[in-house]
Amino acid sequence: MENDKLLKVIEAAKLYYLLDYNQSDIAKELGVSRPTVSRLLQTAKEEGIVQIKIIDPTEDVEQIANKLEQKFNLKKAIVTQIPQYEDHVIKTYIGEACANFLYEIVTDGDIVGVTWGTTLYHTAVELKKKALKDVKVVQLKGGVSHSETNTHMNEILYLFGKAFDSAPQHLPLPAIVDHVVVKQAMEADRHIKRILELGKQANIAVYTIGPIKSESLLFKLGYFTEEDIKSIRSSAVGDICSRFFDKEGNICNEHLNARTLGIELDELKKKEHSILVAGGAAKIEGIYGALKGNYANVLVTDQYTAKFLLDKQ
């Protein structure tokens, strides 16, 4: 296809499918006839520039969950129905679903490791109080920053502690430092070492995926150099506990990973319940990479994200 025609096909498709222009408006915008617009849109579909998927929200979520468990070898998949595919809606619904699951599984003597972020905050807010003995709640990764952006870490730990009648263990450190020697010095402190060890011992870990976009919480906290950002954008599909991985679940930048404080991703594979709670278009690649890396054995997501994961090769 000639370049000029290809550009017209793409422009017509964007106006029609993304901006809701009708064909008459597109004809005026591009200076062509309406039948030409119709042909351009048909070409966009034939050439695969536009790919239309019908996602049926009435499909049985239990069936979708079973397919996820089989495809990704999960112990449990929880798929919740959401009314619209928007981030704030997704976080509210999957947060509640994760909170309900935690209410079912947390029992006396458990150690629950948690991370921070808005998805975890929605989970924490929905937790119901459960009368338990000797439960410990521990922060799995650092979260202190010079930025004014709120990670919700303190509220999350407080709410988890309140729900399970536990005094939460804070990890009063940044997630990432500038030099490996700084990290080593921090980890040598006996109080920090004790909290990090408790995170390793946790039999339940609850975490989300950070997407690779500038408005993502981790990118707002001022941890990264320009070189870090360039490296992350070149190969990472997401992060768990501030550790970045590629589409196969492999750590992307070993130097950056060596400067990161908190639980190692391989430790998540050892948990009785390694719970990934995440959904949304920006997180699909990251969720897929995390599941390929076998970091999670429990996934909490929405029906739209679940369908994209099942369709993905």
Coordinates of C-alpha atoms in Angstrom, one line a residue:
M1 CA 0.0 0.0 0.0
E2 CA 1.3 3.5 -0.9
N3 CA 2.4 5.6 2.1
D4 CA -0.1 8.4 1.4
K5 CA -3.0 6.0 1.3
L6 CA -1.8 4.1 4.4
L7 CA -1.7 7.4 6.3
K8 CA -5.2 8.2 5.2
V9 CA -6.4 4.8 6.3
I10 CA -4.8 5.2 9.7
E11 CA -6.2 8.7 10.2
A12 CA -9.7 7.7 9.2
A13 CA -9.6 4.7 11.6
K14 CA -8.4 6.9 14.5
L15 CA -11.1 9.5 13.9
Y16 CA -13.8 6.8 13.6
Y17 CA -12.9 4.3 16.3
L18 CA -11.1 6.5 18.8
L19 CA -12.7 9.9 18.5
D20 CA -16.3 8.8 17.5
Y21 CA -16.4 11.0 14.3
N22 CA -19.1 9.9 11.9
Q23 CA -18.2 9.2 8.2
S24 CA -19.5 12.6 7.0
D25 CA -17.3 14.4 9.5
I26 CA -14.3 12.3 8.5
A27 CA -14.9 13.1 4.8
K28 CA -14.8 16.8 5.5
E29 CA -11.7 16.4 7.8
L30 CA -9.8 14.5 5.1
G31 CA -11.2 16.3 2.1
V32 CA -12.5 13.1 0.5
S33 CA -16.0 11.7 -0.4
R34 CA -18.1 9.7 2.1
P35 CA -17.8 6.5 0.0
T36 CA -14.0 6.9 0.1
V37 CA -14.1 7.1 3.9
S38 CA -16.2 3.8 3.9
R39 CA -13.5 2.2 1.8
L40 CA -10.7 3.5 4.0
L41 CA -12.3 2.0 7.1
Q42 CA -12.9 -1.3 5.3
T43 CA -9.2 -1.4 4.3
A44 CA -8.2 -0.7 7.9
K45 CA -10.0 -3.8 9.0
E46 CA -8.8 -6.0 6.1
E47 CA -5.2 -5.0 6.7
G48 CA -5.4 -5.6 10.4
I49 CA -4.8 -2.0 11.3
V50 CA -8.2 -2.1 13.2
Q51 CA -8.9 -5.3 15.1
I52 CA -12.4 -5.5 16.6
K53 CA -12.9 -7.8 19.6
I54 CA -16.3 -8.4 21.2
I55 CA -15.9 -9.0 24.9
D56 CA -19.1 -10.4 26.4
P57 CA -19.4 -9.2 30.1
T58 CA -22.2 -11.7 30.6
E59 CA -19.8 -14.7 30.1
D60 CA -19.6 -16.9 33.2
V61 CA -16.7 -15.5 35.3
E62 CA -16.2 -18.9 37.0
Q63 CA -15.5 -20.4 33.6
I64 CA -13.1 -17.6 32.7
A65 CA -11.3 -18.1 36.1
N66 CA -11.0 -21.8 35.4
K67 CA -9.4 -21.1 32.0
L68 CA -6.9 -18.7 33.7
E69 CA -6.0 -21.3 36.3
Q70 CA -5.3 -23.9 33.5
K71 CA -3.4 -21.6 31.2
F72 CA -1.1 -20.1 33.9
N73 CA -1.0 -23.0 36.3
L74 CA -2.6 -21.0 39.1
K75 CA -3.7 -22.2 42.5
K76 CA -6.7 -19.8 42.2
A77 CA -8.0 -17.1 39.8
I78 CA -10.7 -14.7 41.0
V79 CA -12.4 -12.8 38.2
T80 CA -14.9 -10.1 39.2
Q81 CA -17.5 -8.4 36.9
I82 CA -17.0 -4.7 36.4
P83 CA -19.5 -2.3 34.8
Q84 CA -16.9 -0.3 32.8
Y85 CA -13.3 -0.8 31.8
E86 CA -11.8 2.3 33.6
D87 CA -9.0 2.3 36.1
H88 CA -10.8 3.7 39.1
V89 CA -13.7 1.3 38.6
I90 CA -11.3 -1.7 38.2
K91 CA -9.4 -0.9 41.3
T92 CA -12.5 -0.6 43.4
Y93 CA -14.0 -3.9 42.3
I94 CA -10.8 -6.0 42.3
G95 CA -9.8 -4.4 45.6
E96 CA -13.0 -5.6 47.2
A97 CA -12.6 -9.1 45.6
C98 CA -9.1 -9.4 47.0
A99 CA -10.2 -8.2 50.4
N100 CA -12.9 -10.9 50.5
F101 CA -10.4 -13.6 49.5
L102 CA -8.0 -12.5 52.2
Y103 CA -10.9 -12.7 54.8
E104 CA -11.4 -16.3 53.7
I105 CA -7.7 -17.5 53.8
V106 CA -6.0 -15.5 56.6
T107 CA -5.8 -17.6 59.8
D108 CA -4.1 -17.6 63.2
G109 CA -0.3 -17.3 63.0
D110 CA -0.1 -16.2 59.4
I111 CA 2.4 -13.6 58.2
V112 CA 0.9 -11.3 55.6
G113 CA 3.3 -9.3 53.4
V114 CA 1.9 -6.2 51.7
T115 CA 3.2 -3.6 49.2
W116 CA 1.8 -0.1 48.4
G117 CA -0.1 1.7 45.6
T118 CA -3.7 2.6 44.8
T119 CA -4.8 -0.9 44.0
L120 CA -3.5 -2.2 47.4
Y121 CA -5.2 0.8 49.1
H122 CA -8.5 -0.2 47.6
T123 CA -8.0 -3.7 48.9
A124 CA -7.1 -2.4 52.4
V125 CA -10.1 -0.2 52.6
E126 CA -12.4 -3.1 51.8
L127 CA -10.9 -5.5 54.4
K128 CA -13.3 -6.8 57.1
K129 CA -12.2 -7.3 60.6
K130 CA -11.5 -10.9 61.5
A131 CA -10.8 -12.1 65.1
L132 CA -7.4 -13.8 64.8
K133 CA -4.4 -14.6 67.0
D134 CA -0.7 -14.0 66.3
V135 CA -1.1 -12.7 62.7
K136 CA 1.8 -10.5 61.6
V137 CA 1.6 -7.8 58.8
V138 CA 4.8 -6.7 57.2
Q139 CA 5.8 -4.2 54.5
L140 CA 7.5 -6.0 51.6
K141 CA 9.3 -3.1 49.9
G142 CA 10.6 0.4 50.7
G143 CA 8.4 3.3 50.1
V144 CA 9.9 6.5 51.5
S145 CA 10.5 9.2 49.0
H146 CA 11.4 12.9 48.7
S147 CA 8.4 13.3 46.4
E148 CA 5.0 14.6 47.7
T149 CA 3.2 11.8 45.9
N150 CA 1.3 9.6 48.3
T151 CA 2.1 5.8 48.2
H152 CA -0.7 5.1 50.7
M153 CA 1.8 2.8 52.5
N154 CA 1.0 4.0 56.1
E155 CA -2.8 3.7 55.5
I156 CA -2.5 0.3 53.9
L157 CA -0.4 -1.1 56.8
Y158 CA -2.7 0.5 59.4
L159 CA -5.9 -1.0 57.7
F160 CA -4.3 -4.5 57.3
G161 CA -3.2 -4.4 60.9
K162 CA -6.6 -3.3 62.1
A163 CA -8.4 -6.0 60.1
F164 CA -6.2 -8.8 61.4
D165 CA -5.6 -7.4 64.9
S166 CA -1.9 -7.0 64.3
A167 CA 0.7 -4.3 64.9
P168 CA 2.2 -3.9 61.4
Q169 CA 5.9 -3.9 60.7
H170 CA 7.0 -0.9 58.6
L171 CA 10.1 -0.9 56.4
P172 CA 11.2 2.8 56.7
L173 CA 13.4 2.9 53.6
P174 CA 13.2 4.2 50.0
A175 CA 12.3 1.6 47.4
I176 CA 15.4 2.3 45.4
V177 CA 18.7 4.0 46.3
D178 CA 21.5 5.5 44.1
H179 CA 24.3 3.1 45.0
V180 CA 24.5 -0.6 45.9
V181 CA 26.8 0.2 48.9
V182 CA 24.0 2.4 50.4
K183 CA 21.6 -0.5 50.1
Q184 CA 24.1 -2.9 51.7
A185 CA 24.6 -0.4 54.6
M186 CA 20.8 -0.1 55.2
E187 CA 20.3 -3.9 55.1
A188 CA 23.1 -4.4 57.6
D189 CA 21.0 -2.6 60.3
R190 CA 19.6 -5.3 62.6
H191 CA 16.1 -3.8 62.8
I192 CA 15.9 -3.6 59.0
K193 CA 17.3 -7.1 58.7
R194 CA 14.6 -8.4 61.0
I195 CA 11.8 -6.8 58.9
L196 CA 13.3 -8.0 55.6
E197 CA 13.6 -11.5 57.1
L198 CA 9.9 -11.4 58.2
G199 CA 9.0 -10.5 54.6
K200 CA 10.8 -13.6 53.4
Q201 CA 8.9 -15.7 56.1
A202 CA 5.5 -14.4 55.0
N203 CA 3.3 -17.2 53.8
I204 CA 0.9 -14.7 52.2
A205 CA 2.1 -11.9 49.9
V206 CA -0.3 -9.3 48.3
Y207 CA 1.0 -7.0 45.5
T208 CA 0.1 -5.4 42.3
I209 CA 1.8 -4.6 38.9
G210 CA 3.2 -1.1 38.2
P211 CA 2.7 -0.2 34.5
I212 CA 5.5 1.3 32.4
K213 CA 4.1 4.9 32.0
S214 CA 5.2 8.2 33.4
E215 CA 2.0 8.7 35.4
S216 CA 2.6 5.4 37.2
L217 CA 3.2 5.9 41.0
L218 CA 6.7 4.6 41.0
F219 CA 7.8 7.0 38.3
K220 CA 6.5 10.0 40.2
L221 CA 8.6 9.3 43.3
G222 CA 11.9 10.6 41.9
Y223 CA 13.9 7.4 42.2
F224 CA 15.1 7.1 38.6
T225 CA 17.9 8.7 36.6
E226 CA 17.3 9.4 32.9
E227 CA 19.5 6.4 32.2
D228 CA 17.3 4.2 34.5
I229 CA 14.1 5.4 32.7
K230 CA 15.7 4.7 29.2
S231 CA 16.6 1.2 30.3
I232 CA 13.2 0.5 31.8
R233 CA 11.3 1.7 28.7
S234 CA 13.5 -0.4 26.4
S235 CA 12.5 -3.8 27.7
A236 CA 10.3 -3.8 30.9
V237 CA 6.6 -4.6 30.8
G238 CA 6.0 -3.9 34.5
D239 CA 7.3 -4.0 38.0
I240 CA 6.4 -5.9 41.1
C241 CA 7.8 -4.6 44.4
S242 CA 9.8 -2.0 42.3
R243 CA 11.6 -4.8 40.5
F244 CA 11.3 -4.5 36.7
F245 CA 10.8 -7.5 34.4
D246 CA 10.3 -8.2 30.7
K247 CA 7.6 -10.1 28.8
E248 CA 9.0 -13.5 29.9
G249 CA 9.2 -12.4 33.6
N250 CA 13.0 -12.0 33.6
I251 CA 14.6 -9.1 35.6
C252 CA 15.4 -6.4 33.1
N253 CA 18.1 -4.3 34.7
E254 CA 20.3 -6.1 37.1
H255 CA 22.1 -2.9 38.2
L256 CA 18.8 -1.2 39.1
N257 CA 17.6 -4.4 40.7
A258 CA 20.7 -4.5 42.9
R259 CA 19.8 -1.0 44.2
T260 CA 16.2 -2.0 45.1
L261 CA 15.2 -2.5 48.7
G262 CA 12.7 -5.2 49.7
I263 CA 11.7 -8.7 48.8
E264 CA 13.3 -10.4 45.8
L265 CA 10.9 -11.6 43.1
D266 CA 12.0 -15.2 43.4
E267 CA 10.9 -15.2 47.0
L268 CA 7.3 -14.6 45.8
K269 CA 7.4 -18.0 44.1
K270 CA 7.9 -19.7 47.5
K271 CA 4.7 -18.3 49.1
E272 CA 1.7 -20.4 50.0
H273 CA -0.4 -17.6 48.6
S274 CA 1.3 -15.2 46.2
I275 CA -1.5 -12.9 45.3
L276 CA -1.3 -10.6 42.3
V277 CA -4.2 -8.1 42.3
A278 CA -4.3 -6.1 39.1
G279 CA -6.4 -5.1 36.1
G280 CA -6.7 -2.6 33.3
A281 CA -5.4 -2.1 29.8
A282 CA -2.0 -0.5 30.9
K283 CA -1.3 -3.6 33.1
I284 CA -2.1 -6.5 30.7
E285 CA 1.5 -6.9 29.4
G286 CA 2.9 -6.7 33.0
I287 CA 0.4 -9.2 34.4
Y288 CA 1.2 -11.6 31.5
G289 CA 4.9 -11.2 32.1
A290 CA 4.5 -11.8 35.8
L291 CA 2.4 -15.0 35.2
K292 CA 5.0 -16.2 32.7
G293 CA 7.6 -15.7 35.4
N294 CA 5.5 -17.8 37.8
Y295 CA 5.7 -15.1 40.5
A296 CA 2.0 -15.4 41.4
N297 CA -0.1 -18.5 42.2
V298 CA -3.3 -16.4 42.8
L299 CA -4.6 -13.8 40.4
V300 CA -7.4 -11.3 41.2
T301 CA -8.6 -9.4 38.1
D302 CA -11.6 -8.2 36.1
Q303 CA -13.4 -10.0 33.3
Y304 CA -12.0 -7.8 30.5
T305 CA -8.4 -8.1 31.6
A306 CA -8.9 -11.8 32.1
K307 CA -10.2 -12.2 28.5
F308 CA -7.2 -10.3 27.1
L309 CA -4.9 -12.6 29.0
L310 CA -6.6 -15.7 27.7
D311 CA -6.5 -14.4 24.1
K312 CA -2.8 -13.5 24.4
Q313 CA -0.3 -15.9 22.8

